Amino acid sequence: MKAGCSFFAGYPITPASSILHAMLELLPERGGVAIQAEDEIASMGLCIGAAMAGRKVLTATSGPGMSLYSENIGLAIIGETPMVIVNVQRQGPATGSATKGAEGDIQFTRWGTSGGLPVIVLSPATAEESYELTYRAFAFAERFRAPVFLLTSKEVGVTRESVDLEAVELPPLVERKRPAKGETYQPHAFQKPGDVPPMADFGGDHIVRYTTSTHDKAAYLTGSPKTIQEMIDHYIAKIEQAMDEITLVKRDLSLDAETLIISYGVVSRSAAVAVKEARARGIRISSLVLQTLWPVPGRAIRDALHGVRKVVVPEMNMGQYRREIERLAPDNVEIVGVNKMDTTLISPSEILRRGGIA
């Protein structure tokens, strides 16, 4: 609501159904539209249509629903369609444990549609962070004309916490950039790759074309290799050139630390306690919490790696993000994963014991 969302479509799925229920209650009384669609495929289609008609849109699902979202996620990318997609992760694969938690969709969210183009994925750990990062997700979606994911989890989604929303610091509201009336309009116009084109609404003053196929700046289908590559370079550049803007991390670094814990999502809450307990025992240790998972905040990770000998990466999966740390770490840095997918949370004591933090 704070970010200006006025359209929601979703299908009931544990543990994301509470978002659907809340939006069905909140949106109509504020002049918005909330729809319980017949399935996840329809939910994404409805949201894309509403976004193209000028709405700020949200949808929410869990792991199996993301599988069904996949094709329309690709459409949102190639059509440069702003939208926010919440994935309240649960233990998988397939139906998995519908009421149990895990954070196993890390790589799937990044690579879950054809083409392999970059996406923006944010990861909150608390109710307060969920509020803030949802707001920022809408800002990024409008700013970059792209789908943005909020990758949360069952534990975050069903935990009740008291939050002073007025005390949460939020950036200025980002509104969609639209072409002026009478201005010549091309749906995907840019002077150089990375420029984010203005976006006209369906039914407005401009002719709007929209296609799921390779197209040129005017959204006409094309088979020209040169034009296709130019458009691909554009989709990539508009996100990768804005890494500093997109990167959101929480640093708790000690200059003399030899050990670093890199965490994200709900596990970062246990990591914070583990760091506190380790420091109480005189252990030199630092913490880096990633709120932006994709694109990988490489600069922030490399800076935190400076001078450390060991990195511990606790995850409620079997090591999906650890491989990104391994790509960035020097050869002389030991990378230790603390992993499990048995539906239970990773405790602070497990991080310390299994991470070899004496």
Short mmCIF file of C-alpha atoms in Angstrom, two decimals:
data_model
loop_
_atom_site.label_atom_id
_atom_site.label_comp_id
_atom_site.label_asym_id
_atom_site.label_seq_id
_atom_site.Cartn_x
_atom_site.Cartn_y
_atom_site.Cartn_z
CA MET A 1 0.00 0.00 0.00
CA LYS A 2 2.80 2.38 0.93
CA ALA A 3 4.51 1.82 -2.43
CA GLY A 4 1.31 2.48 -4.37
CA CYS A 5 0.32 -1.08 -5.24
CA SER A 6 -3.21 -1.10 -6.66
CA PHE A 7 -3.54 -4.57 -8.20
CA PHE A 8 -2.99 -8.09 -6.87
CA ALA A 9 -3.65 -11.47 -8.40
CA GLY A 10 -2.71 -14.76 -6.79
CA TYR A 11 -3.73 -18.33 -6.10
CA PRO A 12 -3.92 -19.85 -2.59
CA ILE A 13 -0.77 -21.76 -1.68
CA THR A 14 0.77 -22.43 1.71
CA PRO A 15 2.62 -20.49 3.15
CA ALA A 16 1.88 -17.49 0.88
CA SER A 17 -1.91 -17.48 1.24
CA SER A 18 -1.92 -14.84 3.97
CA ILE A 19 -0.70 -12.28 1.40
CA LEU A 20 -3.63 -13.14 -0.88
CA HIS A 21 -6.07 -12.88 2.06
CA ALA A 22 -4.66 -9.52 3.16
CA MET A 23 -4.76 -8.04 -0.34
CA LEU A 24 -8.35 -9.22 -0.89
CA GLU A 25 -9.23 -7.30 2.26
CA LEU A 26 -7.08 -4.19 1.81
CA LEU A 27 -7.13 -3.32 -1.89
CA PRO A 28 -10.87 -2.94 -2.69
CA GLU A 29 -11.47 -0.44 0.12
CA ARG A 30 -8.62 1.67 -1.29
CA GLY A 31 -9.85 1.66 -4.87
CA GLY A 32 -7.63 -1.22 -5.97
CA VAL A 33 -8.33 -4.62 -7.45
CA ALA A 34 -7.53 -7.99 -5.88
CA ILE A 35 -8.28 -11.26 -7.67
CA GLN A 36 -8.06 -14.87 -6.61
CA ALA A 37 -7.16 -16.37 -9.96
CA GLU A 38 -7.90 -19.92 -11.13
CA ASP A 39 -4.19 -20.84 -11.00
CA GLU A 40 -0.69 -19.41 -10.90
CA ILE A 41 -0.38 -19.06 -14.67
CA ALA A 42 -3.47 -16.85 -14.74
CA SER A 43 -2.20 -14.86 -11.75
CA MET A 44 0.92 -13.82 -13.64
CA GLY A 45 -1.05 -13.09 -16.81
CA LEU A 46 -3.47 -10.86 -14.91
CA CYS A 47 -0.61 -8.98 -13.26
CA ILE A 48 1.21 -8.41 -16.55
CA GLY A 49 -1.96 -7.08 -18.14
CA ALA A 50 -2.66 -4.78 -15.19
CA ALA A 51 0.94 -3.52 -15.19
CA MET A 52 0.73 -2.71 -18.90
CA ALA A 53 -2.50 -0.82 -18.19
CA GLY A 54 -0.67 1.39 -15.68
CA ARG A 55 -1.05 -0.33 -12.33
CA LYS A 56 1.63 -1.16 -9.78
CA VAL A 57 1.13 -4.89 -9.33
CA LEU A 58 1.96 -7.64 -6.85
CA THR A 59 1.62 -11.40 -6.88
CA ALA A 60 2.64 -14.01 -4.30
CA THR A 61 3.22 -17.75 -4.37
CA SER A 62 5.48 -20.50 -3.03
CA GLY A 63 7.89 -22.90 -4.73
CA PRO A 64 5.50 -25.01 -6.87
CA GLY A 65 3.77 -21.82 -8.00
CA MET A 66 7.09 -20.41 -9.17
CA SER A 67 7.33 -23.34 -11.57
CA LEU A 68 4.05 -22.24 -13.13
CA TYR A 69 5.09 -18.57 -13.10
CA SER A 70 8.17 -19.34 -15.16
CA GLU A 71 6.94 -18.70 -18.71
CA ASN A 72 5.26 -15.42 -17.81
CA ILE A 73 8.34 -14.30 -15.89
CA GLY A 74 10.15 -14.51 -19.21
CA LEU A 75 7.37 -12.43 -20.80
CA ALA A 76 7.75 -9.80 -18.08
CA ILE A 77 11.50 -9.63 -18.74
CA ILE A 78 11.32 -9.35 -22.52
CA GLY A 79 8.36 -6.96 -22.29
CA GLU A 80 10.14 -4.84 -19.67
CA THR A 81 7.14 -5.09 -17.37
CA PRO A 82 7.39 -3.74 -13.80
CA MET A 83 5.95 -6.07 -11.19
CA VAL A 84 6.76 -7.50 -7.76
CA ILE A 85 6.73 -11.28 -7.26
CA VAL A 86 6.83 -12.71 -3.73
CA ASN A 87 8.06 -16.27 -3.25
CA VAL A 88 7.35 -17.46 0.31
CA GLN A 89 9.64 -20.47 0.17
CA ARG A 90 8.78 -23.85 1.65
CA GLN A 91 10.64 -27.14 1.79
CA GLY A 92 10.88 -28.81 -1.62
CA PRO A 93 11.29 -30.13 -4.24
CA ALA A 94 7.88 -30.51 -5.88
CA THR A 95 5.04 -30.34 -3.33
CA GLY A 96 7.59 -31.05 -0.60
CA SER A 97 6.43 -30.14 2.88
CA ALA A 98 3.67 -27.63 2.34
CA THR A 99 3.73 -26.30 5.92
CA LYS A 100 7.46 -26.62 6.58
CA GLY A 101 10.24 -24.16 5.91
CA ALA A 102 13.40 -24.02 3.82
CA GLU A 103 15.19 -21.54 1.58
CA GLY A 104 15.79 -23.81 -1.39
CA ASP A 105 14.65 -21.60 -4.28
CA ILE A 106 17.73 -19.36 -4.38
CA GLN A 107 19.12 -20.55 -7.70
CA PHE A 108 15.67 -21.36 -9.10
CA THR A 109 14.50 -17.78 -8.66
CA ARG A 110 17.54 -16.52 -10.55
CA TRP A 111 17.55 -19.10 -13.35
CA GLY A 112 13.87 -20.16 -13.43
CA THR A 113 13.01 -18.89 -16.89
CA SER A 114 14.50 -19.36 -20.34
CA GLY A 115 17.17 -16.97 -21.57
CA GLY A 116 19.21 -16.59 -18.38
CA LEU A 117 18.90 -12.79 -18.21
CA PRO A 118 19.53 -11.03 -14.88
CA VAL A 119 16.74 -10.39 -12.40
CA ILE A 120 16.56 -8.48 -9.12
CA VAL A 121 15.97 -10.60 -6.02
CA LEU A 122 15.69 -9.23 -2.47
CA SER A 123 15.69 -11.31 0.73
CA PRO A 124 14.21 -10.11 4.05
CA ALA A 125 14.73 -11.73 7.45
CA THR A 126 12.10 -9.98 9.60
CA ALA A 127 8.65 -8.42 9.34
CA GLU A 128 10.28 -4.98 9.34
CA GLU A 129 12.64 -5.92 6.52
CA SER A 130 9.74 -7.46 4.60
CA TYR A 131 7.95 -4.13 4.77
CA GLU A 132 11.02 -2.13 3.73
CA LEU A 133 12.19 -4.47 0.99
CA THR A 134 8.71 -4.82 -0.52
CA TYR A 135 8.63 -1.03 -0.81
CA ARG A 136 12.10 -1.04 -2.37
CA ALA A 137 11.08 -3.87 -4.71
CA PHE A 138 8.31 -1.68 -6.14
CA ALA A 139 10.82 1.15 -6.54
CA PHE A 140 13.24 -1.10 -8.42
CA ALA A 141 10.45 -2.54 -10.58
CA GLU A 142 9.37 0.91 -11.72
CA ARG A 143 12.90 2.29 -11.92
CA PHE A 144 14.20 -0.51 -14.16
CA ARG A 145 10.99 -1.68 -15.86
CA ALA A 146 11.58 -5.22 -14.69
CA PRO A 147 10.09 -7.96 -12.51
CA VAL A 148 11.55 -7.88 -8.99
CA PHE A 149 11.40 -10.82 -6.59
CA LEU A 150 10.98 -10.80 -2.83
CA LEU A 151 12.40 -14.14 -1.70
CA THR A 152 11.07 -14.77 1.77
CA SER A 153 10.29 -18.00 3.64
CA LYS A 154 7.68 -19.79 5.71
CA GLU A 155 9.27 -18.69 9.00
CA VAL A 156 9.29 -15.02 8.01
CA GLY A 157 5.84 -15.23 6.48
CA VAL A 158 3.99 -16.73 9.45
CA THR A 159 5.91 -15.11 12.33
CA ARG A 160 4.09 -12.28 14.10
CA GLU A 161 6.24 -9.31 15.10
CA SER A 162 5.49 -5.78 16.27
CA VAL A 163 6.93 -3.10 13.99
CA ASP A 164 6.78 0.69 14.19
CA LEU A 165 6.23 1.29 10.48
CA GLU A 166 6.64 5.05 10.82
CA ALA A 167 10.18 4.51 12.14
CA VAL A 168 11.26 2.53 9.08
CA GLU A 169 13.40 4.69 6.80
CA LEU A 170 12.18 4.48 3.21
CA PRO A 171 13.56 6.10 0.06
CA PRO A 172 11.42 8.51 -1.99
CA LEU A 173 8.50 6.92 -3.80
CA VAL A 174 9.33 5.98 -7.38
CA GLU A 175 6.62 6.53 -9.97
CA ARG A 176 6.57 5.16 -13.49
CA LYS A 177 8.23 7.27 -16.17
CA ARG A 178 5.67 7.90 -18.91
CA PRO A 179 6.03 9.58 -22.31
CA ALA A 180 4.54 13.04 -22.75
CA LYS A 181 1.29 13.41 -24.66
CA GLY A 182 2.03 13.85 -28.36
CA GLU A 183 5.60 12.58 -27.97
CA THR A 184 6.80 9.98 -30.46
CA TYR A 185 6.73 6.69 -28.57
CA GLN A 186 8.57 3.42 -28.97
CA PRO A 187 7.91 0.83 -26.22
CA HIS A 188 11.58 -0.13 -25.86
CA ALA A 189 13.42 3.01 -26.97
CA PHE A 190 16.93 3.67 -25.66
CA GLN A 191 19.93 5.67 -26.82
CA LYS A 192 22.43 3.27 -25.31
CA PRO A 193 22.04 -0.12 -23.60
CA GLY A 194 20.99 0.38 -20.01
CA ASP A 195 18.73 3.37 -20.60
CA VAL A 196 15.31 2.64 -19.11
CA PRO A 197 12.61 3.69 -21.59
CA PRO A 198 9.41 5.46 -20.55
CA MET A 199 6.31 3.28 -20.48
CA ALA A 200 2.92 4.19 -21.94
CA ASP A 201 -0.28 2.60 -20.64
CA PHE A 202 -2.54 0.44 -22.75
CA GLY A 203 -5.59 2.54 -23.60
CA GLY A 204 -3.75 5.83 -23.27
CA ASP A 205 -2.53 8.45 -25.72
CA HIS A 206 0.05 6.25 -27.45
CA ILE A 207 -0.02 3.09 -29.52
CA VAL A 208 1.47 0.32 -27.39
CA ARG A 209 2.76 -2.97 -28.78
CA TYR A 210 3.71 -5.91 -26.59
CA THR A 211 5.11 -9.27 -27.60
CA THR A 212 6.77 -12.32 -26.11
CA SER A 213 8.99 -12.75 -29.18
CA THR A 214 12.30 -11.10 -30.04
CA HIS A 215 11.56 -7.56 -31.15
CA ASP A 216 13.09 -4.17 -31.92
CA LYS A 217 12.71 -0.90 -30.01
CA ALA A 218 9.27 -0.37 -31.52
CA ALA A 219 8.17 -3.86 -30.32
CA TYR A 220 7.94 -5.21 -33.86
CA LEU A 221 9.07 -8.81 -34.25
CA THR A 222 12.54 -9.16 -35.68
CA GLY A 223 14.93 -11.89 -36.78
CA SER A 224 17.89 -9.57 -37.17
CA PRO A 225 20.85 -10.94 -35.17
CA LYS A 226 22.21 -7.42 -34.72
CA THR A 227 18.94 -6.07 -33.33
CA ILE A 228 18.34 -9.13 -31.14
CA GLN A 229 21.80 -8.81 -29.54
CA GLU A 230 21.29 -5.08 -29.03
CA MET A 231 18.06 -5.75 -27.11
CA ILE A 232 19.68 -8.51 -25.03
CA ASP A 233 22.56 -6.20 -24.15
CA HIS A 234 19.99 -3.60 -23.10
CA TYR A 235 18.08 -5.95 -20.75
CA ILE A 236 21.35 -6.92 -19.08
CA ALA A 237 22.91 -3.46 -18.90
CA LYS A 238 19.99 -1.69 -17.25
CA ILE A 239 20.41 -3.95 -14.20
CA GLU A 240 24.16 -4.63 -14.16
CA GLN A 241 25.07 -0.95 -14.61
CA ALA A 242 23.03 -0.11 -11.50
CA MET A 243 24.72 -2.55 -9.12
CA ASP A 244 25.57 0.11 -6.54
CA GLU A 245 21.95 1.26 -6.48
CA ILE A 246 20.54 -2.26 -6.27
CA THR A 247 23.01 -3.63 -3.69
CA LEU A 248 21.48 -3.80 -0.20
CA VAL A 249 23.59 -5.36 2.57
CA LYS A 250 23.99 -5.09 6.35
CA ARG A 251 27.60 -4.96 7.53
CA ASP A 252 28.93 -5.79 10.98
CA LEU A 253 32.64 -5.90 10.24
CA SER A 254 35.67 -6.02 12.54
CA LEU A 255 38.95 -4.82 11.05
CA ASP A 256 40.95 -7.63 12.65
CA ALA A 257 38.47 -10.43 11.99
CA GLU A 258 39.79 -13.72 10.66
CA THR A 259 36.35 -15.29 10.25
CA LEU A 260 33.37 -13.94 8.31
CA ILE A 261 29.78 -15.19 8.34
CA ILE A 262 27.84 -14.41 5.15
CA SER A 263 24.11 -15.00 5.52
CA TYR A 264 20.75 -14.02 4.12
CA GLY A 265 17.07 -14.56 4.85
CA VAL A 266 15.83 -16.02 8.10
CA VAL A 267 19.20 -17.70 8.83
CA SER A 268 20.77 -14.26 9.26
CA ARG A 269 18.87 -13.94 12.54
CA SER A 270 20.71 -16.98 13.91
CA ALA A 271 23.95 -15.67 12.41
CA ALA A 272 23.61 -12.41 14.35
CA VAL A 273 23.30 -14.32 17.62
CA ALA A 274 26.22 -16.57 16.67
CA VAL A 275 28.44 -13.53 16.03
CA LYS A 276 27.47 -12.03 19.39
CA GLU A 277 28.24 -15.26 21.22
CA ALA A 278 31.57 -15.71 19.40
CA ARG A 279 32.69 -12.18 20.23
CA ALA A 280 31.77 -12.73 23.88
CA ARG A 281 34.31 -15.57 23.82
CA GLY A 282 36.98 -13.32 22.33
CA ILE A 283 36.74 -14.61 18.76
CA ARG A 284 37.51 -12.08 16.05
CA ILE A 285 34.58 -12.36 13.66
CA SER A 286 32.60 -10.30 11.14
CA SER A 287 29.15 -10.58 9.60
CA LEU A 288 27.76 -9.65 6.20
CA VAL A 289 24.01 -10.03 5.63
CA LEU A 290 22.89 -9.96 2.01
CA GLN A 291 19.49 -8.40 1.34
CA THR A 292 20.17 -8.29 -2.40
CA LEU A 293 20.87 -11.81 -3.65
CA TRP A 294 20.67 -11.22 -7.38
CA PRO A 295 22.49 -9.70 -9.08
CA VAL A 296 25.29 -10.86 -6.76
CA PRO A 297 26.61 -7.88 -4.75
CA GLY A 298 30.18 -8.75 -5.67
CA ARG A 299 31.86 -5.54 -4.50
CA ALA A 300 30.31 -5.73 -1.03
CA ILE A 301 31.30 -9.39 -0.70
CA ARG A 302 34.89 -8.80 -1.84
CA ASP A 303 35.26 -5.88 0.57
CA ALA A 304 34.04 -8.03 3.47
CA LEU A 305 36.41 -10.85 2.46
CA HIS A 306 39.45 -8.61 2.86
CA GLY A 307 41.83 -10.09 5.43
CA VAL A 308 39.73 -13.08 6.51
CA ARG A 309 40.89 -16.68 6.47
CA LYS A 310 37.54 -18.46 6.75
CA VAL A 311 34.02 -17.74 5.49
CA VAL A 312 31.03 -19.58 6.96
CA VAL A 313 27.86 -19.59 4.84
CA PRO A 314 24.81 -20.99 6.68
CA GLU A 315 21.84 -21.82 4.43
CA MET A 316 18.54 -23.67 4.71
CA ASN A 317 19.43 -25.53 1.52
CA MET A 318 22.36 -27.67 0.44
CA GLY A 319 24.70 -24.83 -0.47
CA GLN A 320 23.08 -22.86 -3.27
CA TYR A 321 24.56 -19.43 -2.57
CA ARG A 322 27.87 -20.72 -1.27
CA ARG A 323 28.99 -21.26 -4.87
CA GLU A 324 28.64 -17.53 -5.50
CA ILE A 325 30.95 -16.82 -2.54
CA GLU A 326 33.43 -19.40 -3.82
CA ARG A 327 33.58 -17.61 -7.18
CA LEU A 328 34.60 -14.38 -5.44
CA ALA A 329 36.88 -15.59 -2.65
CA PRO A 330 40.68 -15.81 -3.01
CA ASP A 331 42.13 -19.33 -3.15
CA ASN A 332 43.62 -19.00 0.34
CA VAL A 333 40.23 -18.41 1.98
CA GLU A 334 38.43 -21.47 3.36
CA ILE A 335 34.69 -21.57 2.53
CA VAL A 336 32.56 -23.63 4.93
CA GLY A 337 28.88 -24.32 4.34
CA VAL A 338 26.46 -25.02 7.18
CA ASN A 339 23.55 -26.61 5.39
CA LYS A 340 20.37 -28.60 6.02
CA MET A 341 16.91 -29.06 4.54
CA ASP A 342 15.13 -31.04 7.26
CA THR A 343 12.55 -28.22 7.72
CA THR A 344 14.07 -27.00 11.01
CA LEU A 345 15.88 -23.71 11.50
CA ILE A 346 19.67 -23.51 11.77
CA SER A 347 20.52 -22.45 15.31
CA PRO A 348 23.35 -20.11 16.40
CA SER A 349 25.08 -23.04 18.11
CA GLU A 350 24.97 -25.05 14.87
CA ILE A 351 26.59 -22.22 12.95
CA LEU A 352 29.41 -22.02 15.49
CA ARG A 353 29.90 -25.78 15.86
CA ARG A 354 29.53 -26.90 12.26
CA GLY A 355 31.27 -23.80 10.94
CA GLY A 356 34.35 -24.65 13.02
CA ILE A 357 34.25 -21.36 14.91
CA ALA A 358 36.06 -22.35 18.10
#
